Amino acid sequence: MRQSIFFNSLATGETLIFSFFVNSSLSNTFDPTFTTSAGILNWNLGDASSNVNSNILSHNYILDGIKTVNVYKGTTTGSNSITQINMDNDSLTGTLDISSLTNLTYFSVQTNPMLNYIINPNSSQSIITYNVLNSGLTGTLDISGLTEFGGIFNVNSNSKLNYILNPS
């Protein structure tokens, strides 16, 4: 079994937007796609690799283990510039806190069996897609702060998801 190293340094002068965990023991490939209204994000992928400036990337982890991924604002205006997230089958683990991302219109993190919780933003932005099927959601999914659903909402095949707290 390969050992994990953890390397999390704050990029000089960068503003952290959010961070989350990936388990490279499940899959060594991490390939998120983010869309921003303008600019490029900066990523620290939680291993000894250099930070990456990109909104679409593919990274192969050499060592197994849980990595802390930090997303910095880069040349964007910050968290309000992220409009779409696709991290399907990216070995997300634990809790994904997207509460600062109030302009999301598309959110897909399906097929992440170790993803247990999502902390959603309070937002009146119209969400056209919210996909978290085939993941490991547990307990209650609180989407009460997402007041403008207007498309696909799919959280099927989360056998430990007991309740969805909907917007009023």
XYZ file of C-alpha atoms in Angstrom:
168
model
C 0.000 0.000 0.000
C 1.305 3.433 -0.876
C 1.644 6.027 1.854
C 0.031 9.440 1.729
C 1.778 12.752 2.138
C -0.147 15.868 3.000
C 1.054 19.178 1.636
C -1.218 22.124 2.176
C 0.390 25.491 1.899
C -1.545 28.671 1.315
C -0.679 30.082 -2.081
C 1.028 33.412 -1.457
C -1.453 36.249 -1.639
C -4.320 33.958 -2.632
C -7.812 33.979 -1.156
C -9.146 30.535 -0.255
C -12.639 29.975 -1.716
C -13.255 26.517 -0.292
C -11.592 23.198 0.458
C -12.661 19.560 0.477
C -11.274 16.038 0.718
C -10.595 13.423 -1.958
C -9.575 9.839 -1.273
C -6.985 8.857 -3.846
C -7.118 5.262 -2.559
C -10.482 4.942 -4.377
C -9.232 6.457 -7.640
C -5.920 8.082 -8.444
C -7.507 10.393 -11.032
C -9.089 13.678 -9.993
C -10.670 15.563 -12.906
C -13.013 18.379 -11.861
C -14.619 20.832 -14.283
C -15.614 24.257 -12.984
C -17.164 27.127 -14.919
C -16.650 30.697 -13.789
C -18.190 33.956 -14.945
C -14.641 35.216 -15.580
C -11.107 34.210 -14.674
C -9.160 31.092 -13.735
C -9.118 29.295 -10.363
C -5.946 28.206 -8.560
C -5.782 24.714 -7.029
C -3.618 23.107 -4.350
C -4.294 19.404 -4.864
C -3.106 18.256 -1.437
C 0.040 16.465 -2.525
C 3.556 17.682 -3.286
C 2.624 18.812 -6.793
C 2.704 22.466 -7.816
C -0.463 24.537 -7.655
C -2.514 24.426 -10.858
C -4.183 27.401 -12.559
C -7.194 25.986 -14.383
C -10.958 25.553 -14.354
C -10.752 22.135 -16.019
C -8.004 19.789 -14.905
C -6.965 16.183 -14.664
C -4.540 15.150 -11.931
C -3.157 11.710 -11.153
C -2.249 11.137 -7.523
C 0.874 9.034 -7.069
C 0.275 8.104 -3.429
C -2.923 6.745 -1.911
C -4.665 8.557 0.916
C -7.030 11.355 1.793
C -5.965 14.671 0.284
C -7.163 18.148 1.214
C -7.880 20.084 -1.974
C -7.881 23.880 -1.651
C -9.464 26.083 -4.313
C -8.226 29.676 -4.432
C -9.739 32.603 -6.307
C -6.843 32.886 -8.803
C -7.819 35.515 -11.374
C -11.564 35.224 -10.628
C -13.464 37.626 -8.381
C -13.855 34.867 -5.800
C -16.601 32.486 -4.724
C -19.337 34.457 -6.491
C -17.669 33.777 -9.856
C -18.171 29.975 -9.733
C -21.345 29.125 -11.661
C -20.939 25.405 -12.430
C -19.278 22.445 -10.717
C -18.823 18.948 -12.110
C -16.912 16.566 -9.848
C -18.574 13.296 -10.848
C -16.668 10.183 -9.799
C -13.854 12.221 -8.219
C -13.562 10.307 -4.917
C -14.957 13.161 -2.820
C -14.901 12.165 0.842
C -16.662 13.418 3.961
C -18.388 16.809 3.866
C -18.462 19.138 0.867
C -19.105 22.707 2.025
C -20.253 24.822 -0.931
C -22.037 27.384 1.247
C -19.953 30.272 -0.127
C -20.872 29.466 -3.765
C -24.067 31.505 -4.095
C -24.114 31.782 -7.911
C -24.180 28.084 -8.800
C -26.522 27.143 -11.639
C -25.178 23.610 -12.210
C -23.907 21.230 -9.509
C -23.011 17.600 -10.167
C -21.040 15.392 -7.782
C -22.617 12.041 -8.593
C -20.918 8.685 -8.011
C -18.844 9.702 -4.997
C -19.631 6.859 -2.545
C -17.623 8.390 0.342
C -19.335 11.819 0.095
C -21.519 11.942 3.230
C -22.789 15.522 3.558
C -23.197 18.663 1.477
C -23.518 22.086 3.063
C -25.442 24.118 0.487
C -25.505 27.895 0.049
C -28.401 30.235 0.694
C -29.086 31.404 -2.822
C -31.860 32.731 -5.011
C -29.853 31.831 -8.134
C -31.801 29.553 -10.494
C -30.376 26.021 -10.223
C -30.898 24.108 -13.462
C -29.117 20.912 -12.366
C -28.397 19.398 -8.946
C -27.027 15.834 -9.254
C -25.768 13.825 -6.295
C -26.996 10.360 -7.266
C -25.052 7.198 -6.414
C -23.142 8.846 -3.589
C -22.925 8.220 0.138
C -25.207 10.970 1.450
C -26.240 10.316 5.034
C -29.020 11.707 7.215
C -30.608 14.964 6.028
C -29.821 16.914 2.867
C -30.678 20.552 3.586
C -31.501 22.415 0.379
C -33.825 24.871 2.127
C -31.603 27.821 1.196
C -31.771 27.025 -2.532
C -34.977 28.863 -3.332
C -34.973 28.736 -7.159
C -34.895 25.192 -8.489
C -35.854 25.137 -12.150
C -34.597 21.904 -13.625
C -33.092 18.546 -12.685
C -32.836 17.482 -9.034
C -31.486 13.958 -8.630
C -30.298 12.407 -5.379
C -31.355 8.817 -6.154
C -29.348 5.844 -4.886
C -28.188 7.378 -1.611
C -29.345 4.546 0.646
C -28.485 6.354 3.917
C -30.192 9.617 2.948
C -33.223 9.820 5.256
C -34.689 13.231 4.622
C -34.539 16.212 2.286
C -35.238 19.616 3.813
C -36.793 21.546 0.908
C -37.144 25.305 0.405
C -40.409 26.737 1.736
